[in-house]
XYZ file of C-alpha atoms in Angstrom:
564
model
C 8.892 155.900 214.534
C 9.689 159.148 216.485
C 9.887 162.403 215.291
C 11.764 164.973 216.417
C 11.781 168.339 214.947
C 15.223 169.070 214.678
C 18.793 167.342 214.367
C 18.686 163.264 214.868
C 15.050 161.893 214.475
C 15.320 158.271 214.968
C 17.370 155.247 214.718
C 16.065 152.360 213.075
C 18.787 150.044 211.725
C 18.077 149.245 207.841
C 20.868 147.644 206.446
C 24.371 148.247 205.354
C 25.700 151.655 203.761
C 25.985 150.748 200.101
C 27.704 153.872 199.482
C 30.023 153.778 202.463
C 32.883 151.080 203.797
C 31.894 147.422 203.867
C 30.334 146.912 207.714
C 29.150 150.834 207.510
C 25.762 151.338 209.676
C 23.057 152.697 207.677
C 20.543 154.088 210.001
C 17.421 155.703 209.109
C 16.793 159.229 209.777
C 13.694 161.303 209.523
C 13.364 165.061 209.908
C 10.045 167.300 209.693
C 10.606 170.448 207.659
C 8.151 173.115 206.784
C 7.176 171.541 203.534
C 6.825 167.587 205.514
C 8.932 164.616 206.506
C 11.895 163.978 204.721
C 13.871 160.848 205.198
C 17.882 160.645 204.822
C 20.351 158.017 206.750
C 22.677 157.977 209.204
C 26.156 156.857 208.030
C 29.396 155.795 208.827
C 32.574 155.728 207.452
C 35.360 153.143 207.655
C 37.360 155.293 209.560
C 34.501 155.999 211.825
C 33.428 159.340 211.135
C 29.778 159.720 211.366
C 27.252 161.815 208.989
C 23.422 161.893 208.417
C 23.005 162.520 204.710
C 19.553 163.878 203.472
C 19.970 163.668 199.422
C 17.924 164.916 196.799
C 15.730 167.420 199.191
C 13.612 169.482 196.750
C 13.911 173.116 196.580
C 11.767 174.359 194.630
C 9.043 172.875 192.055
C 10.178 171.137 189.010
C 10.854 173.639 186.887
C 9.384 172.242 183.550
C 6.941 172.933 180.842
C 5.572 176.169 181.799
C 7.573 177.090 184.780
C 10.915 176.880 181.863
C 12.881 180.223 181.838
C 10.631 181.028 185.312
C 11.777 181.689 188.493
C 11.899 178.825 190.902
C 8.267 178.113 192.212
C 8.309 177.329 195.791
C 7.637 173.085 196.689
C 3.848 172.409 197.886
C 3.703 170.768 201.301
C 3.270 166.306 200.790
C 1.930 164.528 203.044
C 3.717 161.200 203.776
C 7.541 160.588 204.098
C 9.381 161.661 201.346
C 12.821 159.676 200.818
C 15.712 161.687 200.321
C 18.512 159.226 200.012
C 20.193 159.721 197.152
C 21.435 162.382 194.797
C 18.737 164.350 192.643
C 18.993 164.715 188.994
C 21.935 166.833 188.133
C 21.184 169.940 185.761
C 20.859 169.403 182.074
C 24.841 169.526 180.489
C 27.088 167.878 178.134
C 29.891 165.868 180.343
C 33.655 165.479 180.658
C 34.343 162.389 179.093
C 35.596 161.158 182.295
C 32.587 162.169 184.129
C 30.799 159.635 181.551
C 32.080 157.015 183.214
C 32.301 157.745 186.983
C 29.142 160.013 187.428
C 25.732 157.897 186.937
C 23.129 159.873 188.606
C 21.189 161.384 185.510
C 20.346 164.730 184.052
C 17.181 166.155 183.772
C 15.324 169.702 183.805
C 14.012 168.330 186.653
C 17.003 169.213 188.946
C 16.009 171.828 191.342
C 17.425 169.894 194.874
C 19.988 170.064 198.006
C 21.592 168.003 200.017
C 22.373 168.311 203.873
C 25.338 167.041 205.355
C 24.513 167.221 209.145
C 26.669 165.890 212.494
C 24.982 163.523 214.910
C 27.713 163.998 217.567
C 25.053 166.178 219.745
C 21.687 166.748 218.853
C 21.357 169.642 221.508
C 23.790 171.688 219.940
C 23.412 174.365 217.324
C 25.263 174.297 214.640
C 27.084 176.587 211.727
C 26.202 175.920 208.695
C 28.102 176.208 204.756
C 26.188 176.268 201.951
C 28.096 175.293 199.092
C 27.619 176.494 195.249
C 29.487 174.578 192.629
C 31.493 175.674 189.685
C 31.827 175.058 186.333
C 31.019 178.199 184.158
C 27.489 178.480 184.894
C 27.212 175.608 182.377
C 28.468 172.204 183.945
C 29.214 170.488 187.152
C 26.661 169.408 189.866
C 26.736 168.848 193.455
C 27.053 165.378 192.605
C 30.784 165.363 193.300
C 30.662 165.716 196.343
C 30.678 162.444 198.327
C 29.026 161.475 201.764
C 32.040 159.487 203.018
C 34.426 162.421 202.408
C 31.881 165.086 203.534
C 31.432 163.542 206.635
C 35.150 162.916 207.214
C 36.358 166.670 206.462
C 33.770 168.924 207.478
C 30.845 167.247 209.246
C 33.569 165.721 211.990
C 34.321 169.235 212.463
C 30.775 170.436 213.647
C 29.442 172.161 210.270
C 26.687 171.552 208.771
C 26.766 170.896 204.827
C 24.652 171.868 202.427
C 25.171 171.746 198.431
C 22.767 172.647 195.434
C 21.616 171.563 192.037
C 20.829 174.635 189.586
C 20.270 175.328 186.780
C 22.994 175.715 184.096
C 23.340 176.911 180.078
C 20.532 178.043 178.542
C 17.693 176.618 180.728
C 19.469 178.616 183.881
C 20.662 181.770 182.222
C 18.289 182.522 178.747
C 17.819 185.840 178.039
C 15.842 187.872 175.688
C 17.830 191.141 176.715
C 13.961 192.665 177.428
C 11.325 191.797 180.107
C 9.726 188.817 178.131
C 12.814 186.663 179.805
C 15.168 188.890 182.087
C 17.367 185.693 182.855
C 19.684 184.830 185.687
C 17.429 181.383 186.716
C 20.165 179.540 187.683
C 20.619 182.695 190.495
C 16.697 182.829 191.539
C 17.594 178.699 191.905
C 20.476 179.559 194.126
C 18.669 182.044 196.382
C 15.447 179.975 196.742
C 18.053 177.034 198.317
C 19.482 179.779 200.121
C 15.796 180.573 201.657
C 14.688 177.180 202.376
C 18.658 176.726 204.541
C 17.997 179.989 205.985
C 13.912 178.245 206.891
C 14.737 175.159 207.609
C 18.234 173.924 208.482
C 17.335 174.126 212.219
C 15.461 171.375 211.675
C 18.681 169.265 211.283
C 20.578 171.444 214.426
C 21.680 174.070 212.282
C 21.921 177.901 213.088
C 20.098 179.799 210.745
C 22.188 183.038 212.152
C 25.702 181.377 211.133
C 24.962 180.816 207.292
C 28.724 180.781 205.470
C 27.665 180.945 201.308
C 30.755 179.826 199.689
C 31.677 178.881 195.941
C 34.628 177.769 193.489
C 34.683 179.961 190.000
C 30.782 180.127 188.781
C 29.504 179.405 192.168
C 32.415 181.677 193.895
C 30.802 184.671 191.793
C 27.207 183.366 192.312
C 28.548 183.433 196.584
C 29.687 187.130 196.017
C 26.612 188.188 193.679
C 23.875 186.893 196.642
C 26.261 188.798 199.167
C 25.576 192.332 197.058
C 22.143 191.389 196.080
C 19.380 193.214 197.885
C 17.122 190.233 197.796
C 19.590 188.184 199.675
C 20.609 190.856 202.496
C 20.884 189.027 206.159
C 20.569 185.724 204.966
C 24.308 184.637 205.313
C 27.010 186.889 207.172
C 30.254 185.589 205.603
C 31.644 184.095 202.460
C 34.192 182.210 201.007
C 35.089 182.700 197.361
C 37.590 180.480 195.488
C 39.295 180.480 192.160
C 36.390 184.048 191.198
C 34.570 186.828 192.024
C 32.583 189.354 190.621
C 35.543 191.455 189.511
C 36.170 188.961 187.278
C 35.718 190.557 183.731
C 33.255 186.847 182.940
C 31.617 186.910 186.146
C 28.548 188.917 184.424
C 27.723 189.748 180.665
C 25.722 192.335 179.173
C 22.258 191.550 178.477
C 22.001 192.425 175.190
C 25.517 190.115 174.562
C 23.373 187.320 176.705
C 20.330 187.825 174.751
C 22.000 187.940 171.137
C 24.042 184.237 171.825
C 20.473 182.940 172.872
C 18.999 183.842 169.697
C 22.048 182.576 167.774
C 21.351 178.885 169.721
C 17.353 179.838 168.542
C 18.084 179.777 165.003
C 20.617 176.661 165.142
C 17.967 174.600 167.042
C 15.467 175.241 163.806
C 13.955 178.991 164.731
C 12.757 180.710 161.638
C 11.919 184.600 161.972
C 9.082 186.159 160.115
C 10.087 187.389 157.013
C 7.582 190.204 157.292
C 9.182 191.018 160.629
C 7.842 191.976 163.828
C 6.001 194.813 165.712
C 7.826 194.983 168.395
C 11.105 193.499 169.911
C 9.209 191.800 172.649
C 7.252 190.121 169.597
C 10.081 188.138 168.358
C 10.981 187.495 172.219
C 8.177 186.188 172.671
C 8.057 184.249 169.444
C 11.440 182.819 170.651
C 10.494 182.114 174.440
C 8.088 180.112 173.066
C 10.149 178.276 170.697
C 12.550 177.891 173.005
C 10.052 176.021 175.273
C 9.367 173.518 172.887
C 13.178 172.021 172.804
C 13.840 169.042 174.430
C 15.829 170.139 177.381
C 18.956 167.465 176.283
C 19.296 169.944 173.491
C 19.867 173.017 175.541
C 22.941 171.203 177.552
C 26.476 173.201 177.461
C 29.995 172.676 177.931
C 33.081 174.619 178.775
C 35.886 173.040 176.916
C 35.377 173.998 173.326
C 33.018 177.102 173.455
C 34.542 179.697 171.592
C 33.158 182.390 172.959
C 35.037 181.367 175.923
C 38.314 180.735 174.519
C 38.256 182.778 171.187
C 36.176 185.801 172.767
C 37.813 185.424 176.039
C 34.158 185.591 178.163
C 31.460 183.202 179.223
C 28.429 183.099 177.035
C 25.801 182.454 179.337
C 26.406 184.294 183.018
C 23.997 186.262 185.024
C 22.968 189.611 183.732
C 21.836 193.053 185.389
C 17.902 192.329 185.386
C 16.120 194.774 187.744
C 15.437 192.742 190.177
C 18.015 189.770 192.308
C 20.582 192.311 190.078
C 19.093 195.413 189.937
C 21.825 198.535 188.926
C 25.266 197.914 188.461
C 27.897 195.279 189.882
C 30.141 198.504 191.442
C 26.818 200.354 192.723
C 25.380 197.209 194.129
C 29.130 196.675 196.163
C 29.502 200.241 197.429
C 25.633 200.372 199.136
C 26.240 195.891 200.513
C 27.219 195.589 203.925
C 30.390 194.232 204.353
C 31.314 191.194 205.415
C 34.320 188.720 206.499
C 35.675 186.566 203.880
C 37.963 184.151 202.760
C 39.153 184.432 199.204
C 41.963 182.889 196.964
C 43.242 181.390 194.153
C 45.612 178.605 191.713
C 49.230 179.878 191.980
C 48.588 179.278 188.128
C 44.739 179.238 187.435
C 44.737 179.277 183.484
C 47.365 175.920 183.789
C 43.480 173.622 183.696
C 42.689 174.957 180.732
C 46.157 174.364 178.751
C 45.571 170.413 180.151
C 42.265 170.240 179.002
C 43.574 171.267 174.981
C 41.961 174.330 174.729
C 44.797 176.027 174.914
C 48.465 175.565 173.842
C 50.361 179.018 174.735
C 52.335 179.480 171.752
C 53.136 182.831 170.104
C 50.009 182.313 168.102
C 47.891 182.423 170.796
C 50.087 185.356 172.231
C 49.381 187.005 169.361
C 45.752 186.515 169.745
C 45.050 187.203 173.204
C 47.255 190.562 172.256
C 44.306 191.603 169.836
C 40.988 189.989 171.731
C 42.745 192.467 174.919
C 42.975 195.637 172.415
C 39.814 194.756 170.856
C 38.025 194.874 174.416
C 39.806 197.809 175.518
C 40.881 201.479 174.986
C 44.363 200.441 174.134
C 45.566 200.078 170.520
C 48.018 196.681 169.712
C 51.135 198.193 169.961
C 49.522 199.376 173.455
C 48.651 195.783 174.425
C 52.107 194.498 173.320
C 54.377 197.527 175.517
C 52.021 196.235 178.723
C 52.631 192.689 177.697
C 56.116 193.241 177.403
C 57.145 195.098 180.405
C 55.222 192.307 182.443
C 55.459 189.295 181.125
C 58.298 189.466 178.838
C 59.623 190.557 175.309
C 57.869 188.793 173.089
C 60.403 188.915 170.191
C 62.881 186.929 172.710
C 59.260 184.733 174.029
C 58.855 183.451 170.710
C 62.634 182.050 170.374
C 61.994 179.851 173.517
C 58.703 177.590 173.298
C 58.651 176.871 176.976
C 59.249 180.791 178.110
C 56.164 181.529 175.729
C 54.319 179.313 177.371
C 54.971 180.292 180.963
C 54.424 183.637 179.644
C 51.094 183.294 178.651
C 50.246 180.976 180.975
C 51.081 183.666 183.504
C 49.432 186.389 181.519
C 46.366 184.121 181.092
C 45.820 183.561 184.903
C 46.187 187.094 185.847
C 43.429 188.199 183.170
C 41.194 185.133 183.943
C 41.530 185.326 188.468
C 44.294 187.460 189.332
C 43.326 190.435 188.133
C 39.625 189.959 190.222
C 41.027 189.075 193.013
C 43.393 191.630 193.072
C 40.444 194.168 193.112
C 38.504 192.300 195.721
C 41.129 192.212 198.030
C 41.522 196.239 197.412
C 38.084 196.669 198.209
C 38.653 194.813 201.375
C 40.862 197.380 202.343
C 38.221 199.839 202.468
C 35.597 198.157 204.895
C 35.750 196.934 208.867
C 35.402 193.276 208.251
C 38.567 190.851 208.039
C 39.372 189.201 204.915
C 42.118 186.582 204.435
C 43.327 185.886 201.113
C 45.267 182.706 200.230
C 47.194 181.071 196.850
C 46.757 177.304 196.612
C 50.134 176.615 195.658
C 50.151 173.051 196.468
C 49.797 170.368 193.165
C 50.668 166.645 193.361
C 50.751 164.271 189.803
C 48.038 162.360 191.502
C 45.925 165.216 191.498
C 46.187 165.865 187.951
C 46.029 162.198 186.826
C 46.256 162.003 182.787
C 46.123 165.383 182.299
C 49.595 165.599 183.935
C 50.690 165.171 180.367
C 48.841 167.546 178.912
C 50.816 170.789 181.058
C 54.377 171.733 180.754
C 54.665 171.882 184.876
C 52.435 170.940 188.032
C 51.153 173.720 189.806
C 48.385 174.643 191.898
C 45.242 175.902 189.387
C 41.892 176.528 188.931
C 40.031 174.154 190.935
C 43.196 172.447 192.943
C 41.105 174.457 196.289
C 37.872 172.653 196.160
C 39.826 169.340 195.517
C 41.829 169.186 198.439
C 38.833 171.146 200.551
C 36.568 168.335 199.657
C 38.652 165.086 197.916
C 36.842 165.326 194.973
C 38.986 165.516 191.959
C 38.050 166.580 189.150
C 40.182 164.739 186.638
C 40.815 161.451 188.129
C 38.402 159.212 190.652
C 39.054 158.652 193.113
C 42.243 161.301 194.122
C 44.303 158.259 195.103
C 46.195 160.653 198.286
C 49.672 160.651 199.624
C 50.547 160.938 202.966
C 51.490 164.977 202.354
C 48.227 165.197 199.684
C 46.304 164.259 203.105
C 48.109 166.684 205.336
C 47.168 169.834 202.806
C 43.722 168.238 202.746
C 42.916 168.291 206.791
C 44.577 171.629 206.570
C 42.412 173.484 204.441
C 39.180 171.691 205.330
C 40.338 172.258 209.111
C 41.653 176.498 208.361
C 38.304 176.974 206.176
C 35.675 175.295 208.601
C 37.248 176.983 211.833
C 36.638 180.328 209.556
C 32.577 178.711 209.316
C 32.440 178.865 212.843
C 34.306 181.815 214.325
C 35.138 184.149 211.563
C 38.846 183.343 211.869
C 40.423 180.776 209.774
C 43.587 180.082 212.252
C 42.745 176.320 212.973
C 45.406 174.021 215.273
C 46.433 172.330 211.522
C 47.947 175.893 210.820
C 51.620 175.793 211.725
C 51.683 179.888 211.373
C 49.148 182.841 211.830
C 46.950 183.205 208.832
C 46.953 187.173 208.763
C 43.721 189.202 207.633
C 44.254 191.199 204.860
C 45.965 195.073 206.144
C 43.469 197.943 206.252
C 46.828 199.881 205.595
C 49.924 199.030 203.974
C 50.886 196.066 201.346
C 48.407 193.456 201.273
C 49.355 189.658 202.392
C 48.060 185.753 201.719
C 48.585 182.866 202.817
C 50.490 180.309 200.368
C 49.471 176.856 201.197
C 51.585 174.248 199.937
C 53.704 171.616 202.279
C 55.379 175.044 204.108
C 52.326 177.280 204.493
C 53.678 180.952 204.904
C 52.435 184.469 204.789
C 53.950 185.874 201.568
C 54.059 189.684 200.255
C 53.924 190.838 196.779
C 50.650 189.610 195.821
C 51.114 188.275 192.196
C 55.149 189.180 192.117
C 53.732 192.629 191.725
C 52.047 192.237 188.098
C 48.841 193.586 188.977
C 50.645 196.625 190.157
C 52.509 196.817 187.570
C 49.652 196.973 184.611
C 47.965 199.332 186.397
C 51.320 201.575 186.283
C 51.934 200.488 182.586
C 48.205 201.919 181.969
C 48.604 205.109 183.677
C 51.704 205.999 182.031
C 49.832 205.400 178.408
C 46.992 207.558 179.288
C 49.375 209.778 180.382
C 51.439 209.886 177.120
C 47.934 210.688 175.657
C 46.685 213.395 176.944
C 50.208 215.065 176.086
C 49.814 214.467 172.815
């Protein structure tokens, strides 16, 4: 066997690709990385695109028993050929019903891995490379979804290299004792520990450690733009791509003394008992409840979106990174102001709140108008009858909202969206504004009934939402499997994977797909995206306005305060 010690290593015909078309090659391929040989294989497609697929590449060590609520511990070098040819363990959750049935690779604590997606078209050249964070509220998901065969045919045919990551999620990625005794934000350390072995190693499989693109859908889009503010993280990627969140997003972080006091809530459900004679100290009980915590089977720690109130009744995420000292060490807005800029792509659903209204956890009647009215005055300055005059002039009288179901529902659908992605990317595109580096903003616009499958009865409309980028970016649907595609479905498909990887490679999205000039975001004068639906188009009036418009509604009721 010869060994090469980057890109293709050697071509030794095993069998047929089990995971690919019937009469798919499935060549063996073996690459020497700092840590020792790895084995992946060489695929190909029915349609002929080719790949070699390295799955299940460890990070970082297991991190289990003692290393729980630990940084990632960097892999010893192993002697021998390690096979990585299929998916590693996924991080420890509870699933989607639906992923019950069509996702079989198992969950475990033991979940730190990557895979690399890599071309074999020329082994001399050098190529850009995307690593890819997934979503799912710093609780769920994996890199699972993604798919060789569809990897291979969308961005690996267009000269990037791939690479996605397992972290951890819930409690085992993001505990927190709000002191020093466990500072959090694991799932993070995971997520720049991949970063560092891509940045070490991917030239090893013919990529260019100097053209790293970190990009990320909701969780993993904030996770992209924490690491690109994060001092421990500076030069190791020079652009970004952040879908469907940011960290202007009001759930992108938490406090962590909110982090720490939901930990201990989970401590005393799972069978903690405090001291009735107390404690010391508060590192003490941390401690106490570290260690407890350690002793949990790690299939009781697994979380879930759909159904957390926190989330839905509280309107935050429970478990997110925290300011620590360290990977996050002052303030989100401090951190942004002294970060080197950098070129961007950023976007969102045309209606991102519309997933969760198909999912049932929410139904957008005047009730949960009403509600949303006092969580938003609760979490703000504003009294009620503040809340209500903003909600009003924006999104509609809600005396005439609650005489028409479906208006009330478009209302807060609307209203919902803007709080939960709008609103963030509104103020990321702002900052933009204020820095040398291009950023191009789009709306997903584009929805199909395939896309949605069942849920397409669960929503009032179709429209683009949270999540409808990453599906067409990478054909893999969330809430059917496979996405059976239409002809136009396709068309979207080559032309986001084709406008986003041409960004990858040059810094400029404007791929031959593109029938018009994707425009960078104006340094001066009203900002601009792209809407991408069968028609793409530069539009104006970001949001019809509405994030203008709030901020105007504010300033006048401050206003009308300090005259009183």
């Amino acid at each position: 066997m010869k060994i090469r010690s980057r890109a293709r290593i050697s071509s030794l015909t095993l069998g047929k690709a089990g995971i690919l078309a019937n009469k798919a090659a499935d060549t063996e391929c073996v690459v020497r990385t700092n840590y020792g040989l790895i084995q992946g294989k060489h695929c190909v497609t029915k349609d002929g695109y080719e790949c070699d697929c390295f799955l299940g590449v460890p990070y970082a060590k297991p991190p289990v028993g003692e290393l729980r609520f630990k940084k990632p511990h960097r892999m010893d070098p192993w002697e021998g050929v390690k096979k990585c040819r299929q998916f590693g363990n996924r991080s420890v959750q509870e699933d989607m019903p639906w992923d019950k049935v069509t996702i079989f690779t198992p969950q475990s604590e033991d979940c730190l891995y990557l895979n690399i997606f890599a071309p074999t078209i020329d082994p001399t050249k050098s190529y850009p490379v995307l690593f890819y964070i997934h979503g799912g509220g710093f609780m769920m998901d994996s890199a699972v979804r993604y798919k060789p065969e569809n990897m291979a045919r969308l961005i690996v045919s267009q000269e990037v290299i791939l690479v996605t990551i397992q972290y951890r999620l819930g409690f085992l990625g993001y505990f927190c004792t709000g002191d020093n005794v466990a500072k959090g934000n694991y799932g993070l350390w995971d997520q720049l520990e991949a970063l560092k072995w891509t940045k070490e190693n991917i030239h090893h499989f013919g990529g260019d450690p100097n053209r790293i693109t970190v990009a990320g859908q909701s969780a993993g889009a904030v996770s992209a733009d924490l690491l690109s503010i994060s001092p421990l993280s500076r030069g190791m990627f020079n652009r970004k791509i952040v879908m469907g969140g940011n960290s202007f997003c009001y759930w992108s972080t938490t406090t962590k003394e909110k982090c720490a006091e939901y930990c201990r809530k989970k401590a005393l459900k799972l069978g903690w008992k405090p001291r009735s004679k107390g404690y010391a100290s508060k590192e003490e009980e941390s401690l106490e409840i570290l260690d407890f915590m350690r002793t949990v089977p790690a299939r009781r720690l697994g979380t879930h979106m759909v159904g957390n109130s926190v989330f839905f009744n509280e309107a935050r995420l429970p478990l997110t990174p925290v300011i620590d000292g360290e990977i996050l060490p002052k303030a989100i807005s401090e951190l942004r102001a002294e970060a080197p800029s950098m070129e961007s792509i950023t976007g969102v659903g045309t209606q991102e709140s519309l997933l969760f209204m198909a999912l049932g956890a929410i139904r957008g009647t005047g009730k949960d108008m009403d509600k949303l009215v006092h969580e938003l005055a609760r979490k703000t300055q504003l009294h009620v009858a503040e809340v209500k005059e903003v909600v009003g002039k924006v999104y509609g009288d809600l005396d005439k909202l609650r005489r028409d179901r479906k208006a009330m529902q478009n209302a807060y659908i609307t209203c919902t969206s803007d709080i939960f992605a709008n609103y963030g990317c509104y103020r990321y595109l702002e900052h933009s504004q204020k820095h040398n580096k291009n950023t191009y903003a789009y709306r997903f616009d584009y929805t199909s009934r395939n896309m949605w499958g069942w849920l397409a009865v669960m929503i009032p409309y179709l429209a683009g939402t949270h999540s409808s980028d990453i599906i067409y970016l990478f054909d893999c649907n969330y809430f059917t499997a496979p996405l059976p595609m239409t002809k136009t479905d396709r068309k979207i498909s080559r032309l986001t994977s084709s406008s986003f990887m041409e960004f990858v490679k040059t810094g400029n999205p404007n791929a031959s797909h593109l029938p018009c000039t994707w425009e960078p975001v104006a340094k001066n004068g009203e900002m601009r995206l792209l809407n991408i639906n069968e028609k793409p188009a530069m539009i104006d009036e970001i949001f019809d306005k509405r994030i203008q418009r709030i901020d105007d509604c504010l300033k006048e009721i401050l206003s009308r305060r300090s005259q009183a």
